[in-house]
Structures are given as C-alpha cells and as structure tokens.
Amino acid sequence: MTVNLVPDFKFEIASSSKDLLSLAARYRKICFPRKARWAPNRQDRSTALTKLQLVVTSPDHVLSPHTDESYTLLLPAGGKGEGGRVAVLEASTQFGAMRGLETFSQLLHFDFDLSAYRVLHAPWQVKDKPRFPHRELLVDSARHFLPVRVLKDLLSSLSFAKINVLHWHLADTQSFPMQSRNNPELSRRGSFSSDETYSEDDVAEIVEWGRMRGVRVLPEIDMPGHAASWCRGYPKICPSPSCLEPLSPVMPTPLTPFASDDTFTVVERLMGDVVSSFPEPLLHLGGDEVNTSCWEASESIKGWMKQNNLTTGDAFKLFLLRAHAMAAKFHRRPVVWDEVWDVVGANLSKDVIIQQWRWGGNHVNRTKNVTSNGYQLIWMVDPDWYLDSLSTGWEKIHTTDLCEGLTEEECERVIGGGGGMWGETVDASDLEQTVWPRMAALAEVLWSPAPTGKRSRLKAFRCLLLQRGVRAAPVDNAVARTAPSGPGGCRDA
Amino acid sequence: MTVNLVPDFKFEIASSSKDLLSLAARYRKICFPRKARWAPNRQDRSTALTKLQLVVTSPDHVLSPHTDESYTLLLPAGGKGEGGRVAVLEASTQFGAMRGLETFSQLLHFDFDLSAYRVLHAPWQVKDKPRFPHRELLVDSARHFLPVRVLKDLLSSLSFAKINVLHWHLADTQSFPMQSRNNPELSRRGSFSSDETYSEDDVAEIVEWGRMRGVRVLPEIDMPGHAASWCRGYPKICPSPSCLEPLSPVMPTPLTPFASDDTFTVVERLMGDVVSSFPEPLLHLGGDEVNTSCWEASESIKGWMKQNNLTTGDAFKLFLLRAHAMAAKFHRRPVVWDEVWDVVGANLSKDVIIQQWRWGGNHVNRTKNVTSNGYQLIWMVDPDWYLDSLSTGWEKIHTTDLCEGLTEEECERVIGGGGGMWGETVDASDLEQTVWPRMAALAEVLWSPAPTGKRSRLKAFRCLLLQRGVRAAPVDNAVARTAPSGPGGCRDA
C-alpha cells in the first residue's frame, strides 16, 4: 500500500556524532527537495509515517577498505499505533547508515497533487549489503584537468549509486596537475597551466568531500611509464630529452644517499606528499604500458644496467619492487595494473593488489592466474568497463560476471571492480554524461545484480540523477553521451 | 604591475541591505575559492590591497527591465598610503554592484606558488555598463523537462556572463510541466510525468534564485500554436481530438460569461497563476508558427467564424489581441514572436515588444519594418542566435550587428537579444555544453563587443566557467557541444 509521510517528518538520531548529524542534514535536502504542504482535507495525519530513527552502533567509524556498509531499513505501512508509523534504519557505521539513507531517498515519491512525500508498496524491509567491498570509478585528471568543483559534484553523484572509491589517476604523460610540496617543479612545470593545478588544500577538500559521502579517494601515481610530464620539472629523472618515459631506473646502490635528481628521490618525496594528503591505505602505483625502448636508447642507462648485470626486464622488475617497498615504508598497500603481475609474478608481496584492465577475450585466464596464486584483484577490463569506450553500452556492462571461471575461493579474492573513465576526450564539459548512466549499471553489478527490469530501473535512476543535477545521458543511446534524439520525458530516452 | 591581495582581504559594505550582504557573501566564495596562505617571506603585506569598498546608492532596488546595471570599479596598484591599497566599487543598484563584482572576480588570479590572490596589470579603472538592456537566454522546458536544480545552475552561469533575462518557454506541443493552481489538469495530464512538473514553490525558488543573480525570469505562454499539450487536460479548448492546435479561437460575445472550457477561460486562469508566480513585468505570449488548418477542419469553429463574419486571419488576429488585452489587465507588457507583427501590424499596441526569430537573410528588412513603426524589438534570429543550430559557431554569433541597416532612432528600439536554446535534443544532460561557450560570445555582443582578441578571451572565459563547475564545451569545436578532440589544457580546446 501507499503510505504518506507527515510534512514535518523527522530523522531521529540518538547520537551527537558530527558525521551522523551532517549526514542526516545532507539527506534531508536530498530526500525532501520540496516543501510538503499537504493539500487541505486530503490526508490523514494519524496514519502517516512520522519519523525515521537512525540507529548506528559506531557513528564515528574511520572509513577504510574494511568499512561495514550494511544496513537494515524498516519502513512500515503506517496506520494506528506508534510502531506502525516509525521507520527504522540500523547500521554498524555511519557509512552503512548513508547507504540506507540513499535507499530511503529512492523509495520516496513526491505527489504533486497532495504536495506530500509518499512511499509506494509499503511496508518495506530492506536488509542490504554490497556484494563487493571495492566499487570504484577511475577518473583521469591528466589528459584534461578536472576542476575541484567538478570532482566534488562527481563524488556526490557516485554516492547516489553507492560507489565507494574514487580512483584518482593523478598524472600522466600529458600533465602533472597536483602540487607536491617537496617536488614543487612537478606541477609548476608539469601542469597545463597554473590554474589547472590542485593545491594541497584542494586535495584535502576533495578527500573530505568524498569521505562525507562514503567515497574513499585512492591516488594513483603511475610509474615508470605514463610519466613524461614529470620530466618537465625534473628532466634528469628521464632517459633523455627526446625519449622521456619510462622514468629512468638508475638508482644508487643501497646505503648511498640518493642524488637529488634520482628518480627514486623524486618518487620518495612525492610519495611522502601523497601519503600526507591522502589517508587512503591503498596507493596505486600504476605500472601499465611500460615500453622500455627509451632505456635501451640511453647510453647511461644501458651502462648502469650492464654494470649491475641487469636485463631491461630485471631493471623494470627492480623498479617496481623498489616502489612497492617504498609504499610499504609509508604504510601503504600497493595496487598495480596487471602488467606488473606479468613482470614480477609470484615474487610480488601478497599484499599487492592487481588491477586487471587487459583485455576482453583473454581476461578470464588472467583473472584466474592472479587469484589462484592468492592475490587480490580489482576488475576493470577493457573495453567492457572502460567508460571511454563509447560504444560499450550499459547492457554489456550489466552482463559482466567478475568471477567467470573462478572457484569460490578465487572469487573471494576479486575484491571488486570499477569503471575506467580515461580522459583523452573527457573534460569538465562531458565528464558526467560519459560516466552516467553506464556507471549505474556497473554499480549495480558491484552492489547487487538483479537479472530483470534492468532497463526500466536504469531509466528511473537516470531520471533521479537528472533531478539531482547530475548530467546523465540518455539510456537508449547506442553511443555513450550522445544527446537525446528528440523531445520526450526522461524515461523515454 | 601586479598587486597582491592580503589574505584577509575584505568586502566593506556600509549598508545593512540583505541583498547586498548576500551578494557579497556569494562573491566572496566566487572570488576566493581557495584559502590564500601566503608563502612565507615571499610577500609584503604593506603594499597589498586590503579591501574592496562597495558603495551602492540604492541597494534594495527592485529588479526590472529598467534596472541600472552600470558600475565603476577602481583597483589601485597598491603601495604605501591607504588610498593606494583600497579598491572601490560604485553602483546605483545592488545589480550594478553585482556586475562589478563579477568583473572584479574575473580580474583575480590565484598564484599557486605564493598561495595568494593577485591582480595583473594594475591599476584598473573600469567604467562599465551594458550596451543593450535586454540580454536573454531562452530555455525550453517543454521538449525536455529541465529540473529545478539544473535551471538554478544555469541561472548562476548566466550571471557570470552578465546575462539578465531567462526567457522560460514553459510549455509546448510536447508537454506542459508547470502547475497552474486554477487549471490543475494542465500539468497533471500535460507533463511527461508527475516528477517532471514544476510546483509553485519550484517556480518561486527559480525566480528568487534568478533575482539574486540579477536575472529576471520571463515566462512564455506560447499560444494559440505550440499548445497541443494543453489539450490533454482541457480537450475542449482544442479544435478536435485529431487536430489539436492552434487552440480553439471560439469565444463568447462580450458580456457573456465564459464557459468553463473556453480557451480564454483557461488562458485567463493560467495568466492569473503565472502573474502571481512571476513578478516580471513582461509576459511572453508566443504566437509563432500558427497553422490554422485545424480551425478550418473543425465544423464548429468554421461555424463560429461564419456566424461572426470572420476570416481565419481575422480569428487569429482577434485571438492575439484578446490575449494582449488580458495581459494588460494583469499589468503585464506582452512580448510576441514576430509572426504576430505580420498578422496584426501597426494595430498592435505600442506597448507590445516584438521578438524576432525569422530568418537569416531577410531579417534586416523585418527588423527595420518593426522598429521604424515605433515598436521595440528583441533579437533572436534563426539560425545565428539559435543555439540548437549546432553548426553555428561563436564566430558567427560574434559578428552579429543587431542594428544592421537601422537608423540611430530605430536602433534605440532594439532593446536587446538573446540565445534560443530550443530543447528538441537538449535535456539536463547536455544543456550547459550546448549553451556554453557560445552564449558567452552572444553575451559579449550584448554587453560590450570588442573587435579583437575574441578567441583567446572566449577560451579564458571557458576555463573560468569550467573552474566554476559550468560544463562549457570546447571553443574550437566546429559543431557545438562535441567532446574535446584529444588531451590538453582548457585553453587548447
């Protein structure tokens, strides 16, 4: 049945947790964007829901990869007696409560005739938790700069789909936008322009904005490939002026102090700055698409390899292991692209998480190889989960089975996955409509896939996103982010 | 020279005007999105600017078509002595002050190395006012619904380009989204869905949001054509179930009370509702693209015309004049599309403003015809100023001469113009990047055209829009709203 909410419906919180109070204030605005005026003589207050009780065991929980996001939401059908008119949301953490409030907000319907909020098909008993703990969107602020305001809007939108990680691909060949206090030339010379730079304050603002929405911000420092922009500020860490990446692997023998222009001196200072800006316990170190031909074209690097009796592959492996060890020193757990698995294999610390991006077709073998060796894996297989693959539709995303061909034990090691929003043709002008609505299909796979009603559910969610100011493109597009083809309601497109 | 602002730079207001205080608070956030921390030992406080004095004669001015938006901004170059370190903004109204604050915000530059706001090329003495008093953007919430949040974001963005009118094309053939208290079936049956409806509160919120940004919201009730969506709620005002528009012109003779299902009864109730929601003294009554063949296909309408000895043209004319008279009764000044001039000509009240949308090529004759007859005109010639004409670039917009072929006196009657963002392929997902950056070229024509440096100025403005979270598409696009073609800085695209 349909049950009304009284116009002064309340969130009741028996806690003084700042996070929880702020969460409730935010969701009041999300749930009730309009004032409920109740058309005269049309509603019976005595049967309407009066409040939502938030019961949270640990409302000041520190957000982490292990955060409990489960919740239970009871929405009675109203009617006589207090028990029938009070909704209850229970969760272990404020982040579980957040997921429950999001669900609550999506069950509300504003009736324009009655000027009242209502819940259809009550009562509801929702016992919910995510299927995968790691549910990410990768954004790329190196191919195009993404302003702080735009990233904050994006983080807000991610929380609507219960995505809990923003994987921030901070730098790449084209630009290095983040200020590094101890390597000031990285952004000073590596950014597209001084305005296209993130200050430490900017990063802190983004991280906290994400935290308040249950989205951890996971930084990626991609190396030694995809790093040519570093050379603009620190040319000596690159093989040569004409052959910039991968970064030079030359490193002093242990116990010798680093020269100030060694790659690993810059990396260590950068890692220190990143660690002080990002509380996230995971640190993505990239490692993808490393073509070592610049090393082989450099006499000094070749000389160093020869002197140390290293093949190019050895040098690459050394580079990776050194970077991982450095991350460990900073108490960070490395995430790496799956090429690193190919190079280092089971010599990797079991702590290292493999993010698999390669390839449609042969991906099952790769997934099995990694997980059967006891490593955890994050799924982002190209092209299906690469959102810059514009012709990959949400249907394809929705049919993804992350555990295809895996045993139950191996599947346990797939901690989740995410959408890869690479930025070659994505800037602030088209980010949201390239991400949405496909990201919602992906989020559903990661949280709780349901086999039926996909299209209508996705369309309803798109309408919700539009109402909340998120620029989600039409669902029926054959190619992502294209305009609606003609006039119509939000569910028609 | 370059002058710094002290980190605790203040806006000084010798007034308790609520509007002015709210304006200053808003522009503090716009001007200073980052905390200025001042790098140690790098800056000299004794030479930096300390404050901006806002001197506003009438800070509680009521926004109207006659609002004085002029301002004077003096930004000294800093240095010893108090006079050299205080900026002054003078305006007659809070809306002039708003335009001046926008200019001030665009003169600021955040230096990431110093962590300080600076003004380049100081001192500045800006004495500024708009060339045209009426500078609008038309949006169409009938072909696609535009959520409240999206319209508010759009209004904010318009104020960045000093646009002062949002022309709101409220309803059309496809949908009627606005609730009319006295014609409840219009939106109940005419909207795409109940969620795609504007309540009275929504309209009030949008109008006030616009007012706070110096943007008047001018409602358009397009009739008798483009009105088929009205028939879903009030079928009897339409010629027949199979031939819906233009709305039936049948009207009772004077002194006979209207039947409840007469077109003009519905129109009068609607106009009353619109007038109570929109303080704007102009009321757009449409009148474009009226094809009277549905009238001629209706026996009852034909009978009525015959009985009253009216041609179809007479009936159309009568309809228009009656609507205009009704608007006058509600103390509203009609704006109409230029077909109305063709039909009624100099029989129109001199009070009526003609909005010209027809056509590239012959538009000069039309403009001259209207203005030489003493009527005021708003310019929106298709395709140059139709933003849904995606292949019309900003260069074309920028070369527009609204007074081409007019005498000085006639040119005085061109009160302004605007961009037409018709919504056939525009919804919340692509509105902003279709409007921007071309709307900025248009805004420049309307405020103060400058012949040189257009492209770099537009690119800089686009970068500013992106920083402020406005989804402005690349400037170098041949077709509007397309994605950036490859990686790069915001000025590269």
mmCIF file with all atom_site columns, C-alpha atoms in Angstrom, chain A residues 34-35 37 109-110 112-113 143-145 147-150 153 174 179 188 192 194-199 201-202 424-430 432-433 462 466-469 471-474 481 483-490 492, chain B residues 34-35 37 109-110 112-113 143-145 147-150 153 174 179 188 192 194-199 201-202 424-430 432-433 462 466-469 471-474 481 483-490 492:
data_model
loop_
_atom_site.group_PDB
_atom_site.id
_atom_site.type_symbol
_atom_site.label_atom_id
_atom_site.label_alt_id
_atom_site.label_comp_id
_atom_site.label_asym_id
_atom_site.label_entity_id
_atom_site.label_seq_id
_atom_site.pdbx_PDB_ins_code
_atom_site.Cartn_x
_atom_site.Cartn_y
_atom_site.Cartn_z
_atom_site.occupancy
_atom_site.B_iso_or_equiv
_atom_site.pdbx_formal_charge
_atom_site.auth_seq_id
_atom_site.auth_comp_id
_atom_site.auth_asym_id
_atom_site.auth_atom_id
_atom_site.pdbx_PDB_model_num
ATOM 1   C CA . ARG A 1 34  ? 10.375 20.394 -1.956  1.00 0.00 ? 34  ARG A CA 1
ATOM 2   C CA . LYS A 1 35  ? 8.284  21.642 0.914   1.00 0.00 ? 35  LYS A CA 1
ATOM 3   C CA . ARG A 1 37  ? 2.334  21.425 2.027   1.00 0.00 ? 37  ARG A CA 1
ATOM 4   C CA . HIS A 1 109 ? 7.914  9.838  -4.186  1.00 0.00 ? 109 HIS A CA 1
ATOM 5   C CA . PHE A 1 110 ? 6.619  13.403 -4.165  1.00 0.00 ? 110 PHE A CA 1
ATOM 6   C CA . PHE A 1 112 ? 2.294  16.965 -6.645  1.00 0.00 ? 112 PHE A CA 1
ATOM 7   C CA . ASP A 1 113 ? -1.450 16.787 -6.155  1.00 0.00 ? 113 ASP A CA 1
ATOM 8   C CA . ARG A 1 143 ? 44.585 14.194 -20.050 1.00 0.00 ? 143 ARG A CA 1
ATOM 9   C CA . HIS A 1 144 ? 42.281 17.026 -19.058 1.00 0.00 ? 144 HIS A CA 1
ATOM 10  C CA . PHE A 1 145 ? 42.210 18.898 -15.796 1.00 0.00 ? 145 PHE A CA 1
ATOM 11  C CA . PRO A 1 147 ? 38.313 21.277 -11.513 1.00 0.00 ? 147 PRO A CA 1
ATOM 12  C CA . VAL A 1 148 ? 37.714 20.765 -7.797  1.00 0.00 ? 148 VAL A CA 1
ATOM 13  C CA . ARG A 1 149 ? 34.082 21.730 -8.125  1.00 0.00 ? 149 ARG A CA 1
ATOM 14  C CA . VAL A 1 150 ? 33.608 19.140 -10.860 1.00 0.00 ? 150 VAL A CA 1
ATOM 15  C CA . ASP A 1 153 ? 29.927 17.079 -7.981  1.00 0.00 ? 153 ASP A CA 1
ATOM 16  C CA . GLN A 1 174 ? 50.291 14.946 -20.744 1.00 0.00 ? 174 GLN A CA 1
ATOM 17  C CA . GLN A 1 179 ? 51.225 20.206 -6.244  1.00 0.00 ? 179 GLN A CA 1
ATOM 18  C CA . ARG A 1 188 ? 54.780 24.176 -11.675 1.00 0.00 ? 188 ARG A CA 1
ATOM 19  C CA . PHE A 1 192 ? 48.689 22.521 -18.355 1.00 0.00 ? 192 PHE A CA 1
ATOM 20  C CA . SER A 1 194 ? 48.842 27.304 -13.198 1.00 0.00 ? 194 SER A CA 1
ATOM 21  C CA . ASP A 1 195 ? 45.052 27.439 -12.949 1.00 0.00 ? 195 ASP A CA 1
ATOM 22  C CA . GLU A 1 196 ? 44.924 23.749 -13.816 1.00 0.00 ? 196 GLU A CA 1
ATOM 23  C CA . THR A 1 197 ? 46.648 22.741 -10.603 1.00 0.00 ? 197 THR A CA 1
ATOM 24  C CA . TYR A 1 198 ? 45.488 21.088 -7.379  1.00 0.00 ? 198 TYR A CA 1
ATOM 25  C CA . SER A 1 199 ? 46.832 22.649 -4.204  1.00 0.00 ? 199 SER A CA 1
ATOM 26  C CA . ASP A 1 201 ? 44.035 22.410 0.196   1.00 0.00 ? 201 ASP A CA 1
ATOM 27  C CA . ASP A 1 202 ? 42.217 21.305 -2.945  1.00 0.00 ? 202 ASP A CA 1
ATOM 28  C CA . GLU A 1 424 ? 41.520 11.666 -23.653 1.00 0.00 ? 424 GLU A CA 1
ATOM 29  C CA . THR A 1 425 ? 38.206 13.110 -24.835 1.00 0.00 ? 425 THR A CA 1
ATOM 30  C CA . VAL A 1 426 ? 36.703 13.845 -21.440 1.00 0.00 ? 426 VAL A CA 1
ATOM 31  C CA . ASP A 1 427 ? 36.959 17.152 -19.663 1.00 0.00 ? 427 ASP A CA 1
ATOM 32  C CA . ALA A 1 428 ? 34.655 19.010 -17.337 1.00 0.00 ? 428 ALA A CA 1
ATOM 33  C CA . SER A 1 429 ? 32.230 19.617 -20.192 1.00 0.00 ? 429 SER A CA 1
ATOM 34  C CA . ASP A 1 430 ? 31.417 15.969 -20.831 1.00 0.00 ? 430 ASP A CA 1
ATOM 35  C CA . GLU A 1 432 ? 29.238 13.397 -16.154 1.00 0.00 ? 432 GLU A CA 1
ATOM 36  C CA . GLN A 1 433 ? 27.326 12.356 -19.245 1.00 0.00 ? 433 GLN A CA 1
ATOM 37  C CA . ARG A 1 462 ? 18.722 8.343  -14.680 1.00 0.00 ? 462 ARG A CA 1
ATOM 38  C CA . LEU A 1 466 ? 18.799 14.476 -13.588 1.00 0.00 ? 466 LEU A CA 1
ATOM 39  C CA . GLN A 1 467 ? 16.555 15.716 -10.782 1.00 0.00 ? 467 GLN A CA 1
ATOM 40  C CA . ARG A 1 468 ? 19.612 15.890 -8.568  1.00 0.00 ? 468 ARG A CA 1
ATOM 41  C CA . GLY A 1 469 ? 21.511 17.893 -11.154 1.00 0.00 ? 469 GLY A CA 1
ATOM 42  C CA . ARG A 1 471 ? 24.117 15.243 -16.251 1.00 0.00 ? 471 ARG A CA 1
ATOM 43  C CA . ALA A 1 472 ? 23.303 11.625 -17.081 1.00 0.00 ? 472 ALA A CA 1
ATOM 44  C CA . ALA A 1 473 ? 22.976 10.911 -20.789 1.00 0.00 ? 473 ALA A CA 1
ATOM 45  C CA . PRO A 1 474 ? 20.034 9.010  -22.259 1.00 0.00 ? 474 PRO A CA 1
ATOM 46  C CA . ARG A 1 481 ? 26.966 10.644 -24.016 1.00 0.00 ? 481 ARG A CA 1
ATOM 47  C CA . ALA A 1 483 ? 22.182 13.883 -26.982 1.00 0.00 ? 483 ALA A CA 1
ATOM 48  C CA . PRO A 1 484 ? 18.579 12.765 -26.726 1.00 0.00 ? 484 PRO A CA 1
ATOM 49  C CA . SER A 1 485 ? 17.284 12.111 -30.221 1.00 0.00 ? 485 SER A CA 1
ATOM 50  C CA . GLY A 1 486 ? 14.052 14.053 -29.853 1.00 0.00 ? 486 GLY A CA 1
ATOM 51  C CA . PRO A 1 487 ? 11.560 15.514 -27.389 1.00 0.00 ? 487 PRO A CA 1
ATOM 52  C CA . GLY A 1 488 ? 10.327 13.342 -24.560 1.00 0.00 ? 488 GLY A CA 1
ATOM 53  C CA . GLY A 1 489 ? 10.227 12.555 -20.883 1.00 0.00 ? 489 GLY A CA 1
ATOM 54  C CA . CYS A 1 490 ? 13.302 11.413 -19.027 1.00 0.00 ? 490 CYS A CA 1
ATOM 55  C CA . ASP A 1 492 ? 11.616 7.965  -22.923 1.00 0.00 ? 492 ASP A CA 1
ATOM 56  C CA . ARG B 1 34  ? 40.901 28.750 -2.204  1.00 0.00 ? 34  ARG B CA 1
ATOM 57  C CA . LYS B 1 35  ? 42.395 29.824 1.076   1.00 0.00 ? 35  LYS B CA 1
ATOM 58  C CA . ARG B 1 37  ? 48.090 31.090 2.736   1.00 0.00 ? 37  ARG B CA 1
ATOM 59  C CA . HIS B 1 109 ? 44.342 35.379 -10.364 1.00 0.00 ? 109 HIS B CA 1
ATOM 60  C CA . PHE B 1 110 ? 45.392 32.793 -7.797  1.00 0.00 ? 110 PHE B CA 1
ATOM 61  C CA . PHE B 1 112 ? 49.830 28.762 -6.578  1.00 0.00 ? 112 PHE B CA 1
ATOM 62  C CA . ASP B 1 113 ? 53.455 29.444 -5.712  1.00 0.00 ? 113 ASP B CA 1
ATOM 63  C CA . ARG B 1 143 ? 10.612 19.403 -25.250 1.00 0.00 ? 143 ARG B CA 1
ATOM 64  C CA . HIS B 1 144 ? 12.542 18.065 -22.287 1.00 0.00 ? 144 HIS B CA 1
ATOM 65  C CA . PHE B 1 145 ? 11.954 18.800 -18.644 1.00 0.00 ? 145 PHE B CA 1
ATOM 66  C CA . PRO B 1 147 ? 14.930 20.067 -13.288 1.00 0.00 ? 147 PRO B CA 1
ATOM 67  C CA . VAL B 1 148 ? 14.937 22.921 -10.787 1.00 0.00 ? 148 VAL B CA 1
ATOM 68  C CA . ARG B 1 149 ? 18.500 22.216 -9.796  1.00 0.00 ? 149 ARG B CA 1
ATOM 69  C CA . VAL B 1 150 ? 19.589 22.402 -13.432 1.00 0.00 ? 150 VAL B CA 1
ATOM 70  C CA . ASP B 1 153 ? 22.863 26.073 -12.059 1.00 0.00 ? 153 ASP B CA 1
ATOM 71  C CA . GLN B 1 174 ? 5.063  18.010 -26.216 1.00 0.00 ? 174 GLN B CA 1
ATOM 72  C CA . GLN B 1 179 ? 1.425  23.516 -12.249 1.00 0.00 ? 179 GLN B CA 1
ATOM 73  C CA . ARG B 1 188 ? -1.429 16.746 -14.224 1.00 0.00 ? 188 ARG B CA 1
ATOM 74  C CA . PHE B 1 192 ? 5.772  13.989 -19.224 1.00 0.00 ? 192 PHE B CA 1
ATOM 75  C CA . SER B 1 194 ? 4.467  13.762 -12.324 1.00 0.00 ? 194 SER B CA 1
ATOM 76  C CA . ASP B 1 195 ? 8.151  14.072 -11.420 1.00 0.00 ? 195 ASP B CA 1
ATOM 77  C CA . GLU B 1 196 ? 8.653  16.284 -14.454 1.00 0.00 ? 196 GLU B CA 1
ATOM 78  C CA . THR B 1 197 ? 6.487  19.044 -13.035 1.00 0.00 ? 197 THR B CA 1
ATOM 79  C CA . TYR B 1 198 ? 7.194  22.472 -11.560 1.00 0.00 ? 198 TYR B CA 1
ATOM 80  C CA . SER B 1 199 ? 5.258  23.298 -8.417  1.00 0.00 ? 199 SER B CA 1
ATOM 81  C CA . ASP B 1 201 ? 7.292  26.545 -4.872  1.00 0.00 ? 201 ASP B CA 1
ATOM 82  C CA . ASP B 1 202 ? 9.673  25.423 -7.608  1.00 0.00 ? 202 ASP B CA 1
ATOM 83  C CA . GLU B 1 424 ? 14.384 19.122 -29.060 1.00 0.00 ? 424 GLU B CA 1
ATOM 84  C CA . THR B 1 425 ? 17.754 17.475 -28.435 1.00 0.00 ? 425 THR B CA 1
ATOM 85  C CA . VAL B 1 426 ? 18.618 19.247 -25.206 1.00 0.00 ? 426 VAL B CA 1
ATOM 86  C CA . ASP B 1 427 ? 17.867 17.913 -21.778 1.00 0.00 ? 427 ASP B CA 1
ATOM 87  C CA . ALA B 1 428 ? 19.634 18.179 -18.452 1.00 0.00 ? 428 ALA B CA 1
ATOM 88  C CA . SER B 1 429 ? 22.455 16.005 -19.761 1.00 0.00 ? 429 SER B CA 1
ATOM 89  C CA . ASP B 1 430 ? 23.588 18.382 -22.487 1.00 0.00 ? 430 ASP B CA 1
ATOM 90  C CA . GLU B 1 432 ? 25.124 23.522 -20.369 1.00 0.00 ? 432 GLU B CA 1
ATOM 91  C CA . GLN B 1 433 ? 27.586 22.398 -23.010 1.00 0.00 ? 433 GLN B CA 1
ATOM 92  C CA . ARG B 1 462 ? 35.544 28.942 -20.869 1.00 0.00 ? 462 ARG B CA 1
ATOM 93  C CA . LEU B 1 466 ? 34.899 25.047 -16.053 1.00 0.00 ? 466 LEU B CA 1
ATOM 94  C CA . GLN B 1 467 ? 36.571 26.095 -12.795 1.00 0.00 ? 467 GLN B CA 1
ATOM 95  C CA . ARG B 1 468 ? 33.173 27.237 -11.562 1.00 0.00 ? 468 ARG B CA 1
ATOM 96  C CA . GLY B 1 469 ? 31.617 23.907 -12.461 1.00 0.00 ? 469 GLY B CA 1
ATOM 97  C CA . ARG B 1 471 ? 30.066 22.394 -18.383 1.00 0.00 ? 471 ARG B CA 1
ATOM 98  C CA . ALA B 1 472 ? 31.230 24.619 -21.232 1.00 0.00 ? 472 ALA B CA 1
ATOM 99  C CA . ALA B 1 473 ? 32.209 22.745 -24.377 1.00 0.00 ? 473 ALA B CA 1
ATOM 100 C CA . PRO B 1 474 ? 35.464 23.397 -26.223 1.00 0.00 ? 474 PRO B CA 1
ATOM 101 C CA . ARG B 1 481 ? 28.822 20.576 -27.590 1.00 0.00 ? 481 ARG B CA 1
ATOM 102 C CA . ALA B 1 483 ? 33.827 16.492 -26.852 1.00 0.00 ? 483 ALA B CA 1
ATOM 103 C CA . PRO B 1 484 ? 37.404 17.725 -26.805 1.00 0.00 ? 484 PRO B CA 1
ATOM 104 C CA . SER B 1 485 ? 39.288 16.003 -29.597 1.00 0.00 ? 485 SER B CA 1
ATOM 105 C CA . GLY B 1 486 ? 42.289 14.987 -27.513 1.00 0.00 ? 486 GLY B CA 1
ATOM 106 C CA . PRO B 1 487 ? 44.242 15.660 -24.332 1.00 0.00 ? 487 PRO B CA 1
ATOM 107 C CA . GLY B 1 488 ? 45.130 19.226 -23.473 1.00 0.00 ? 488 GLY B CA 1
ATOM 108 C CA . GLY B 1 489 ? 44.677 22.247 -21.271 1.00 0.00 ? 489 GLY B CA 1
ATOM 109 C CA . CYS B 1 490 ? 41.410 24.137 -21.149 1.00 0.00 ? 490 CYS B CA 1
ATOM 110 C CA . ASP B 1 492 ? 43.926 24.271 -26.004 1.00 0.00 ? 492 ASP B CA 1
#
